[in-house]
């Protein structure tokens, strides 16, 4: 084993041991309103107070959660990311590499996480759907109550469960997961844009301007088409991809959303967009958006990563470096079958991230800043994303062994 791979392997084993010891439960940047103290105060009924409380927890480099009685909990999206990672590790073991567990051990973990993820669904919608385990105030516009389903959380859970199905061949898992397409079709709102449409972020009215969220709706529908050949779902998915590609800049970039306040360009949401469009093409055999993909990828790689592997949050500034940025590029390049030509970049990114954003206990930091960093362990935002990304890394290394 090379020294480079050995360092990354050691890093991943520390992360894996940490997350397993915590039983995949943890805190989240946005979970401040789970505080039993806050819930006992009258301020919980005031939108500005809710927003200030959440932002205070999110921005503080000091973790007040234990003091203010915020419990560690399972987050559905986080569980989905861990499940995706274990599915990659299982495939690694199938190929003969058992550095991270035997097939039997990994299958046991996959079955347990699959059951857990299915149990975390939000009831009362047209199909399987998932939300977050905390109340969340998005600016002053929306109060997302705990477990309000979103297309983002749902998409990550759907992809994970379908990966699990491919290993276990449990038809019940397949059937329950594919009902998420009905959640997208019936419970999310749609807004026309040019010759296409945009899906809403959640079931709440008005949050229909986020490009990556709309594409994740398309991604769910493309999975439905892959397994059921439901043409309506493929057609709706295509319309969402049409709108997203229409919203792409001439330079290949995407802004986050259509509101003036959403006009930034950032790394990991660009990665989500590329992943979703690539998945749509793979699941439907519709390659008509390849030019959009190639332009987007070029912009992504040229604008969001420094030569030494340091990732940037925004296209025009580095800080704060968010842990999603190094994690998502590995997953995106794996999805697009472009890991091998970018192996040096990925290796540099991983080494930079391990050196600058991993605690000696194994967990990864939320953000790296110029003057001070938030070194709080967040199970969904930080550890689950890096666990999935590093699992993809080792799987790709094995696949491309000379």
Tab-separated table of C-alpha atoms in Angstrom:
chain	number	residue	atom	x	y	z
A	1	UNK	CA	0.000	0.000	0.000
A	2	UNK	CA	1.381	3.417	-0.947
A	3	UNK	CA	2.031	5.978	1.788
A	4	UNK	CA	-0.647	8.216	0.265
A	5	UNK	CA	-3.321	5.519	0.296
A	6	UNK	CA	-2.212	4.364	3.752
A	7	UNK	CA	-2.786	7.863	5.151
A	8	UNK	CA	-6.283	8.053	3.632
A	9	UNK	CA	-7.089	4.513	4.809
A	10	UNK	CA	-6.053	5.369	8.361
A	11	UNK	CA	-8.180	8.517	8.227
A	12	UNK	CA	-11.228	6.623	7.010
A	13	UNK	CA	-10.896	3.860	9.608
A	14	UNK	CA	-10.844	6.489	12.370
A	15	UNK	CA	-13.962	8.094	10.897
A	16	UNK	CA	-15.703	4.728	10.524
A	17	UNK	CA	-14.905	3.705	14.104
A	18	UNK	CA	-16.110	7.047	15.434
A	19	UNK	CA	-19.446	6.940	13.581
A	20	UNK	CA	-20.131	3.325	14.520
A	21	UNK	CA	-19.349	4.039	18.176
A	22	UNK	CA	-21.881	6.882	18.069
A	23	UNK	CA	-24.421	4.572	16.365
A	24	UNK	CA	-24.666	7.197	13.574
A	25	UNK	CA	-26.438	9.631	15.925
A	26	UNK	CA	-25.248	13.170	16.337
A	27	UNK	CA	-25.813	16.888	16.204
A	28	UNK	CA	-26.507	19.019	13.128
A	29	UNK	CA	-25.711	22.651	12.230
A	30	UNK	CA	-29.447	23.408	12.126
A	31	UNK	CA	-30.738	21.468	15.148
A	32	UNK	CA	-30.787	24.343	17.658
A	33	UNK	CA	-34.560	24.278	18.010
A	34	UNK	CA	-34.325	20.741	19.379
A	35	UNK	CA	-33.063	22.399	22.566
A	36	UNK	CA	-35.376	21.504	25.451
A	37	UNK	CA	-34.547	24.917	26.916
A	38	UNK	CA	-35.700	26.788	23.800
A	39	UNK	CA	-38.842	24.702	23.502
A	40	UNK	CA	-39.807	25.772	27.029
A	41	UNK	CA	-39.508	29.484	26.138
A	42	UNK	CA	-42.220	31.685	24.538
A	43	UNK	CA	-39.670	32.859	21.920
A	44	UNK	CA	-40.254	29.633	19.994
A	45	UNK	CA	-43.402	31.261	18.559
A	46	UNK	CA	-41.465	34.245	17.091
A	47	UNK	CA	-39.859	33.794	13.667
A	48	UNK	CA	-36.963	36.205	14.306
A	49	UNK	CA	-36.135	34.494	17.579
A	50	UNK	CA	-36.201	31.078	15.903
A	51	UNK	CA	-33.947	32.325	13.129
A	52	UNK	CA	-31.497	33.961	15.534
A	53	UNK	CA	-31.390	30.870	17.753
A	54	UNK	CA	-30.646	28.523	14.843
A	55	UNK	CA	-28.046	30.841	13.317
A	56	UNK	CA	-26.395	31.284	16.696
A	57	UNK	CA	-25.920	27.522	17.020
A	58	UNK	CA	-24.828	27.195	13.393
A	59	UNK	CA	-22.245	30.000	13.451
A	60	UNK	CA	-20.795	29.516	16.921
A	61	UNK	CA	-17.408	27.751	17.058
A	62	UNK	CA	-18.343	26.709	20.598
A	63	UNK	CA	-20.827	23.877	20.962
A	64	UNK	CA	-23.581	24.777	23.434
A	65	UNK	CA	-25.792	21.813	22.551
A	66	UNK	CA	-25.050	19.666	25.580
A	67	UNK	CA	-25.512	22.631	27.921
A	68	UNK	CA	-28.807	23.624	26.266
A	69	UNK	CA	-30.115	20.055	26.112
A	70	UNK	CA	-30.002	19.321	22.377
A	71	UNK	CA	-30.029	15.522	22.033
A	72	UNK	CA	-27.985	13.531	19.544
A	73	UNK	CA	-30.384	11.910	17.077
A	74	UNK	CA	-30.558	10.040	13.796
A	75	UNK	CA	-30.995	12.237	10.733
A	76	UNK	CA	-32.604	10.487	7.747
A	77	UNK	CA	-30.353	12.082	5.147
A	78	UNK	CA	-27.317	11.228	7.249
A	79	UNK	CA	-28.445	7.621	7.613
A	80	UNK	CA	-28.939	7.496	3.831
A	81	UNK	CA	-25.390	8.714	3.245
A	82	UNK	CA	-23.981	6.109	5.627
A	83	UNK	CA	-26.007	3.428	3.854
A	84	UNK	CA	-24.651	4.564	0.479
A	85	UNK	CA	-21.145	4.326	1.883
A	86	UNK	CA	-21.608	0.834	3.287
A	87	UNK	CA	-23.005	-0.324	-0.048
A	88	UNK	CA	-19.754	0.861	-1.683
A	89	UNK	CA	-17.724	-0.947	0.973
A	90	UNK	CA	-19.726	-4.123	0.340
A	91	UNK	CA	-18.917	-3.949	-3.367
A	92	UNK	CA	-15.302	-3.433	-2.381
A	93	UNK	CA	-15.430	-6.611	-0.282
A	94	UNK	CA	-17.083	-8.444	-3.185
A	95	UNK	CA	-14.058	-7.595	-5.317
A	96	UNK	CA	-11.762	-9.148	-2.702
A	97	UNK	CA	-10.759	-6.099	-0.638
A	98	UNK	CA	-11.909	-6.576	2.962
A	99	UNK	CA	-9.926	-3.698	4.493
A	100	UNK	CA	-13.136	-2.247	5.930
A	101	UNK	CA	-15.091	-5.377	6.753
A	102	UNK	CA	-16.119	-8.768	5.411
A	103	UNK	CA	-19.121	-9.196	3.155
A	104	UNK	CA	-21.086	-10.694	6.055
A	105	UNK	CA	-20.225	-7.837	8.409
A	106	UNK	CA	-21.051	-5.187	5.848
A	107	UNK	CA	-24.294	-6.892	4.816
A	108	UNK	CA	-25.415	-6.902	8.444
A	109	UNK	CA	-24.738	-3.178	8.632
A	110	UNK	CA	-26.571	-2.555	5.326
A	111	UNK	CA	-29.662	-4.438	6.518
A	112	UNK	CA	-29.731	-2.560	9.824
A	113	UNK	CA	-29.375	0.868	8.191
A	114	UNK	CA	-31.981	-0.019	5.568
A	115	UNK	CA	-34.512	-0.903	8.271
A	116	UNK	CA	-33.640	2.250	10.200
A	117	UNK	CA	-34.016	4.466	7.126
A	118	UNK	CA	-37.407	3.010	6.248
A	119	UNK	CA	-38.543	3.590	9.823
A	120	UNK	CA	-37.614	7.284	9.569
A	121	UNK	CA	-40.112	8.028	6.784
A	122	UNK	CA	-42.665	10.780	7.288
A	123	UNK	CA	-46.176	9.384	7.079
A	124	UNK	CA	-49.169	11.023	5.435
A	125	UNK	CA	-47.928	11.660	1.897
A	126	UNK	CA	-48.484	10.009	-1.479
A	127	UNK	CA	-45.344	7.930	-1.196
A	128	UNK	CA	-42.172	7.413	0.802
A	129	UNK	CA	-40.717	10.743	1.884
A	130	UNK	CA	-38.181	11.954	4.399
A	131	UNK	CA	-37.420	15.170	6.254
A	132	UNK	CA	-35.103	16.348	9.008
A	133	UNK	CA	-35.243	15.583	12.719
A	134	UNK	CA	-35.554	19.213	13.798
A	135	UNK	CA	-37.673	22.315	13.287
A	136	UNK	CA	-35.922	24.619	10.858
A	137	UNK	CA	-36.530	28.316	10.149
A	138	UNK	CA	-35.418	29.261	6.610
A	139	UNK	CA	-34.946	33.026	6.713
A	140	UNK	CA	-38.338	34.504	7.676
A	141	UNK	CA	-40.220	32.866	4.833
A	142	UNK	CA	-40.607	29.279	5.999
A	143	UNK	CA	-40.834	27.315	9.196
A	144	UNK	CA	-40.123	23.694	8.364
A	145	UNK	CA	-41.571	21.667	11.204
A	146	UNK	CA	-39.690	18.568	12.278
A	147	UNK	CA	-39.982	15.744	9.702
A	148	UNK	CA	-41.521	17.992	7.015
A	149	UNK	CA	-40.470	16.058	3.896
A	150	UNK	CA	-38.137	17.691	1.397
A	151	UNK	CA	-37.098	16.524	-2.032
A	152	UNK	CA	-33.435	16.797	-0.996
A	153	UNK	CA	-33.631	14.466	1.999
A	154	UNK	CA	-35.934	12.138	0.072
A	155	UNK	CA	-33.602	11.869	-2.911
A	156	UNK	CA	-30.584	10.887	-0.814
A	157	UNK	CA	-32.678	8.260	0.979
A	158	UNK	CA	-34.088	6.882	-2.288
A	159	UNK	CA	-30.657	6.472	-3.857
A	160	UNK	CA	-29.324	4.730	-0.749
A	161	UNK	CA	-32.236	2.314	-0.501
A	162	UNK	CA	-31.985	1.418	-4.188
A	163	UNK	CA	-28.270	0.684	-3.720
A	164	UNK	CA	-29.257	-1.500	-0.781
A	165	UNK	CA	-31.833	-3.288	-2.937
A	166	UNK	CA	-29.202	-4.028	-5.597
A	167	UNK	CA	-27.238	-5.903	-2.939
A	168	UNK	CA	-30.000	-7.584	-0.930
A	169	UNK	CA	-32.625	-8.017	-3.693
A	170	UNK	CA	-35.293	-7.356	-1.067
A	171	UNK	CA	-38.379	-6.639	-3.183
A	172	UNK	CA	-40.156	-4.938	-0.275
A	173	UNK	CA	-37.384	-2.360	-0.073
A	174	UNK	CA	-37.661	-1.729	-3.811
A	175	UNK	CA	-41.436	-1.368	-3.704
A	176	UNK	CA	-41.469	0.970	-0.702
A	177	UNK	CA	-38.659	3.116	-2.093
A	178	UNK	CA	-40.153	3.588	-5.544
A	179	UNK	CA	-43.330	5.077	-4.075
A	180	UNK	CA	-41.220	8.226	-3.519
A	181	UNK	CA	-41.949	9.051	-7.165
A	182	UNK	CA	-45.582	9.606	-6.190
A	183	UNK	CA	-44.430	12.000	-3.492
A	184	UNK	CA	-42.649	14.032	-6.183
A	185	UNK	CA	-45.566	13.880	-8.632
A	186	UNK	CA	-48.421	14.507	-6.214
A	187	UNK	CA	-47.062	16.379	-3.187
A	188	UNK	CA	-44.452	18.767	-4.590
A	189	UNK	CA	-45.581	21.840	-6.487
A	190	UNK	CA	-44.366	22.561	-10.026
A	191	UNK	CA	-43.552	25.907	-11.587
A	192	UNK	CA	-43.194	26.397	-15.327
A	193	UNK	CA	-39.882	27.756	-16.532
A	194	UNK	CA	-39.287	28.198	-20.254
A	195	UNK	CA	-39.911	24.839	-21.921
A	196	UNK	CA	-39.493	22.988	-18.645
A	197	UNK	CA	-40.527	23.059	-15.009
A	198	UNK	CA	-39.139	23.292	-11.517
A	199	UNK	CA	-40.109	21.102	-8.582
A	200	UNK	CA	-40.467	22.695	-5.171
A	201	UNK	CA	-37.993	22.081	-2.374
A	202	UNK	CA	-40.672	20.817	-0.011
A	203	UNK	CA	-44.408	20.433	0.403
A	204	UNK	CA	-44.688	24.002	1.690
A	205	UNK	CA	-45.987	26.600	-0.765
A	206	UNK	CA	-43.566	29.057	-2.324
A	207	UNK	CA	-40.183	27.339	-2.080
A	208	UNK	CA	-39.948	26.575	-5.786
A	209	UNK	CA	-36.839	28.486	-6.858
A	210	UNK	CA	-33.941	26.158	-5.934
A	211	UNK	CA	-32.271	24.583	-8.981
A	212	UNK	CA	-30.545	21.656	-7.274
A	213	UNK	CA	-33.712	20.709	-5.395
A	214	UNK	CA	-35.699	20.580	-8.634
A	215	UNK	CA	-33.022	18.389	-10.207
A	216	UNK	CA	-33.142	16.018	-7.241
A	217	UNK	CA	-36.844	15.612	-7.963
A	218	UNK	CA	-35.894	14.681	-11.521
A	219	UNK	CA	-33.340	12.244	-10.156
A	220	UNK	CA	-35.991	10.441	-8.093
A	221	UNK	CA	-38.294	10.191	-11.106
A	222	UNK	CA	-35.469	8.875	-13.280
A	223	UNK	CA	-34.898	6.068	-10.788
A	224	UNK	CA	-38.587	5.265	-10.977
A	225	UNK	CA	-38.317	5.055	-14.751
A	226	UNK	CA	-35.265	2.809	-14.505
A	227	UNK	CA	-37.189	0.208	-12.497
A	228	UNK	CA	-40.784	0.653	-13.716
A	229	UNK	CA	-40.465	2.196	-17.213
A	230	UNK	CA	-43.155	4.711	-16.216
A	231	UNK	CA	-42.912	7.135	-19.136
A	232	UNK	CA	-44.787	9.912	-17.330
A	233	UNK	CA	-42.040	9.971	-14.723
A	234	UNK	CA	-39.310	10.118	-17.373
A	235	UNK	CA	-41.127	12.975	-19.135
A	236	UNK	CA	-41.500	15.009	-15.950
A	237	UNK	CA	-37.876	14.389	-15.048
A	238	UNK	CA	-36.788	15.601	-18.466
A	239	UNK	CA	-38.760	18.817	-18.099
A	240	UNK	CA	-36.946	19.568	-14.841
A	241	UNK	CA	-33.570	18.941	-16.512
A	242	UNK	CA	-34.600	21.177	-19.426
A	243	UNK	CA	-35.332	24.038	-17.018
A	244	UNK	CA	-32.062	23.535	-15.134
A	245	UNK	CA	-29.993	23.524	-18.320
A	246	UNK	CA	-31.843	26.638	-19.495
A	247	UNK	CA	-30.810	28.304	-16.239
A	248	UNK	CA	-27.154	27.381	-16.724
A	249	UNK	CA	-24.864	30.306	-17.558
A	250	UNK	CA	-22.943	30.454	-20.819
A	251	UNK	CA	-19.795	29.681	-18.813
A	252	UNK	CA	-21.340	26.471	-17.438
A	253	UNK	CA	-22.179	27.844	-13.999
A	254	UNK	CA	-25.386	27.722	-11.984
A	255	UNK	CA	-26.648	30.150	-9.399
A	256	UNK	CA	-28.252	28.492	-6.383
A	257	UNK	CA	-31.783	29.749	-7.023
A	258	UNK	CA	-33.993	32.273	-8.756
A	259	UNK	CA	-34.603	34.755	-5.915
A	260	UNK	CA	-32.214	37.731	-5.720
A	261	UNK	CA	-31.020	36.447	-2.342
A	262	UNK	CA	-30.158	33.077	-3.961
A	263	UNK	CA	-27.821	34.368	-6.672
A	264	UNK	CA	-24.557	32.932	-5.367
A	265	UNK	CA	-22.583	30.156	-7.116
A	266	UNK	CA	-21.164	27.476	-4.867
A	267	UNK	CA	-19.236	24.240	-5.121
A	268	UNK	CA	-21.317	21.439	-3.665
A	269	UNK	CA	-24.681	22.490	-5.104
A	270	UNK	CA	-22.987	22.583	-8.514
A	271	UNK	CA	-21.832	19.040	-7.735
A	272	UNK	CA	-25.417	18.048	-6.875
A	273	UNK	CA	-26.616	19.441	-10.222
A	274	UNK	CA	-24.028	17.500	-12.211
A	275	UNK	CA	-24.728	14.300	-10.278
A	276	UNK	CA	-28.488	14.615	-10.849
A	277	UNK	CA	-28.230	15.283	-14.589
A	278	UNK	CA	-25.724	12.452	-15.027
A	279	UNK	CA	-28.031	10.103	-13.105
A	280	UNK	CA	-30.998	11.145	-15.241
A	281	UNK	CA	-29.044	10.358	-18.428
A	282	UNK	CA	-27.853	6.996	-17.115
A	283	UNK	CA	-31.308	5.939	-15.937
A	284	UNK	CA	-33.204	7.008	-19.077
A	285	UNK	CA	-30.551	6.627	-21.817
A	286	UNK	CA	-31.411	10.207	-22.847
A	287	UNK	CA	-28.034	11.818	-23.636
A	288	UNK	CA	-29.420	15.098	-24.947
A	289	UNK	CA	-27.980	17.098	-22.038
A	290	UNK	CA	-24.376	15.993	-22.447
A	291	UNK	CA	-23.213	19.452	-23.533
A	292	UNK	CA	-24.784	20.982	-20.441
A	293	UNK	CA	-22.988	18.392	-18.309
A	294	UNK	CA	-19.610	18.963	-19.926
A	295	UNK	CA	-19.838	22.745	-19.610
A	296	UNK	CA	-20.896	22.419	-15.989
A	297	UNK	CA	-18.088	20.009	-15.163
A	298	UNK	CA	-15.451	22.256	-16.715
A	299	UNK	CA	-16.692	25.221	-14.698
A	300	UNK	CA	-16.874	23.099	-11.535
A	301	UNK	CA	-13.302	21.820	-11.719
A	302	UNK	CA	-11.790	25.111	-12.857
A	303	UNK	CA	-13.455	27.384	-10.307
A	304	UNK	CA	-13.921	25.528	-7.026
A	305	UNK	CA	-10.557	23.859	-6.246
A	306	UNK	CA	-7.061	25.241	-5.658
A	307	UNK	CA	-3.966	23.537	-7.083
A	308	UNK	CA	-2.995	22.140	-3.657
A	309	UNK	CA	-6.420	20.510	-3.262
A	310	UNK	CA	-7.968	23.187	-1.079
A	311	UNK	CA	-11.667	23.405	-1.972
A	312	UNK	CA	-13.501	26.712	-2.309
A	313	UNK	CA	-17.060	27.352	-1.191
A	314	UNK	CA	-17.880	30.037	-3.758
A	315	UNK	CA	-16.617	30.562	-7.298
A	316	UNK	CA	-15.027	33.888	-6.334
A	317	UNK	CA	-13.847	33.296	-2.761
A	318	UNK	CA	-12.509	30.455	-0.681
A	319	UNK	CA	-13.833	30.885	2.835
A	320	UNK	CA	-15.580	29.343	4.582
A	321	UNK	CA	-14.461	25.958	3.281
A	322	UNK	CA	-17.455	23.704	3.891
A	323	UNK	CA	-16.870	19.965	4.340
A	324	UNK	CA	-19.521	19.285	1.671
A	325	UNK	CA	-17.165	20.761	-0.946
A	326	UNK	CA	-14.381	18.140	-0.782
A	327	UNK	CA	-16.886	15.348	-0.187
A	328	UNK	CA	-19.229	16.028	-3.088
A	329	UNK	CA	-16.571	16.297	-5.809
A	330	UNK	CA	-15.523	12.677	-5.199
A	331	UNK	CA	-19.101	11.439	-5.456
A	332	UNK	CA	-19.848	13.567	-8.524
A	333	UNK	CA	-16.760	12.428	-10.432
A	334	UNK	CA	-17.498	8.822	-9.515
A	335	UNK	CA	-21.084	9.171	-10.767
A	336	UNK	CA	-19.852	10.696	-14.038
A	337	UNK	CA	-17.247	7.928	-14.502
A	338	UNK	CA	-14.501	10.553	-14.370
A	339	UNK	CA	-12.636	9.440	-11.259
A	340	UNK	CA	-9.558	8.079	-13.019
A	341	UNK	CA	-8.686	11.170	-15.125
A	342	UNK	CA	-9.079	13.298	-11.984
A	343	UNK	CA	-7.368	10.963	-9.524
A	344	UNK	CA	-4.511	13.384	-8.734
A	345	UNK	CA	-6.959	16.207	-7.977
A	346	UNK	CA	-9.064	13.925	-5.765
A	347	UNK	CA	-5.987	12.700	-3.892
A	348	UNK	CA	-4.848	16.287	-3.299
A	349	UNK	CA	-8.314	17.280	-2.077
A	350	UNK	CA	-8.477	14.348	0.335
A	351	UNK	CA	-5.017	14.979	1.749
A	352	UNK	CA	-5.794	18.670	2.260
A	353	UNK	CA	-9.112	17.847	3.930
A	354	UNK	CA	-7.632	15.235	6.255
A	355	UNK	CA	-4.806	17.586	7.257
A	356	UNK	CA	-7.051	20.592	7.865
A	357	UNK	CA	-10.543	19.333	8.708
A	358	UNK	CA	-10.258	16.047	10.621
A	359	UNK	CA	-10.062	15.761	14.401
A	360	UNK	CA	-7.741	13.229	15.997
A	361	UNK	CA	-10.859	11.368	17.209
A	362	UNK	CA	-11.815	10.704	13.587
A	363	UNK	CA	-14.694	13.070	12.930
A	364	UNK	CA	-14.575	15.882	10.375
A	365	UNK	CA	-15.156	19.571	10.974
A	366	UNK	CA	-18.108	21.486	9.600
A	367	UNK	CA	-16.165	24.442	8.198
A	368	UNK	CA	-12.598	25.681	7.869
A	369	UNK	CA	-12.189	29.436	8.169
A	370	UNK	CA	-9.297	31.846	7.848
A	371	UNK	CA	-9.248	32.953	11.480
A	372	UNK	CA	-11.232	30.320	13.362
A	373	UNK	CA	-12.946	27.111	12.375
A	374	UNK	CA	-16.061	25.355	13.604
A	375	UNK	CA	-14.641	22.093	14.925
A	376	UNK	CA	-17.944	20.694	16.133
A	377	UNK	CA	-18.761	17.147	15.061
A	378	UNK	CA	-21.931	17.106	12.946
A	379	UNK	CA	-23.042	13.615	12.055
A	380	UNK	CA	-25.121	14.371	8.953
A	381	UNK	CA	-23.415	17.451	7.559
A	382	UNK	CA	-19.800	16.433	8.070
A	383	UNK	CA	-19.256	12.800	8.939
A	384	UNK	CA	-21.911	11.157	6.781
A	385	UNK	CA	-20.853	13.150	3.725
A	386	UNK	CA	-17.190	12.293	4.185
A	387	UNK	CA	-17.980	8.656	4.971
A	388	UNK	CA	-19.875	8.313	1.699
A	389	UNK	CA	-17.212	10.210	-0.259
A	390	UNK	CA	-14.307	8.178	1.090
A	391	UNK	CA	-16.185	4.922	0.481
A	392	UNK	CA	-16.575	6.019	-3.135
A	393	UNK	CA	-12.851	6.802	-3.234
A	394	UNK	CA	-11.775	3.324	-2.131
A	395	UNK	CA	-14.313	1.663	-4.419
A	396	UNK	CA	-12.996	3.631	-7.404
A	397	UNK	CA	-9.376	2.863	-6.518
A	398	UNK	CA	-10.129	-0.853	-6.503
A	399	UNK	CA	-12.095	-0.613	-9.753
A	400	UNK	CA	-9.209	1.091	-11.529
A	401	UNK	CA	-6.430	-1.122	-10.245
A	402	UNK	CA	-3.921	-1.746	-12.978
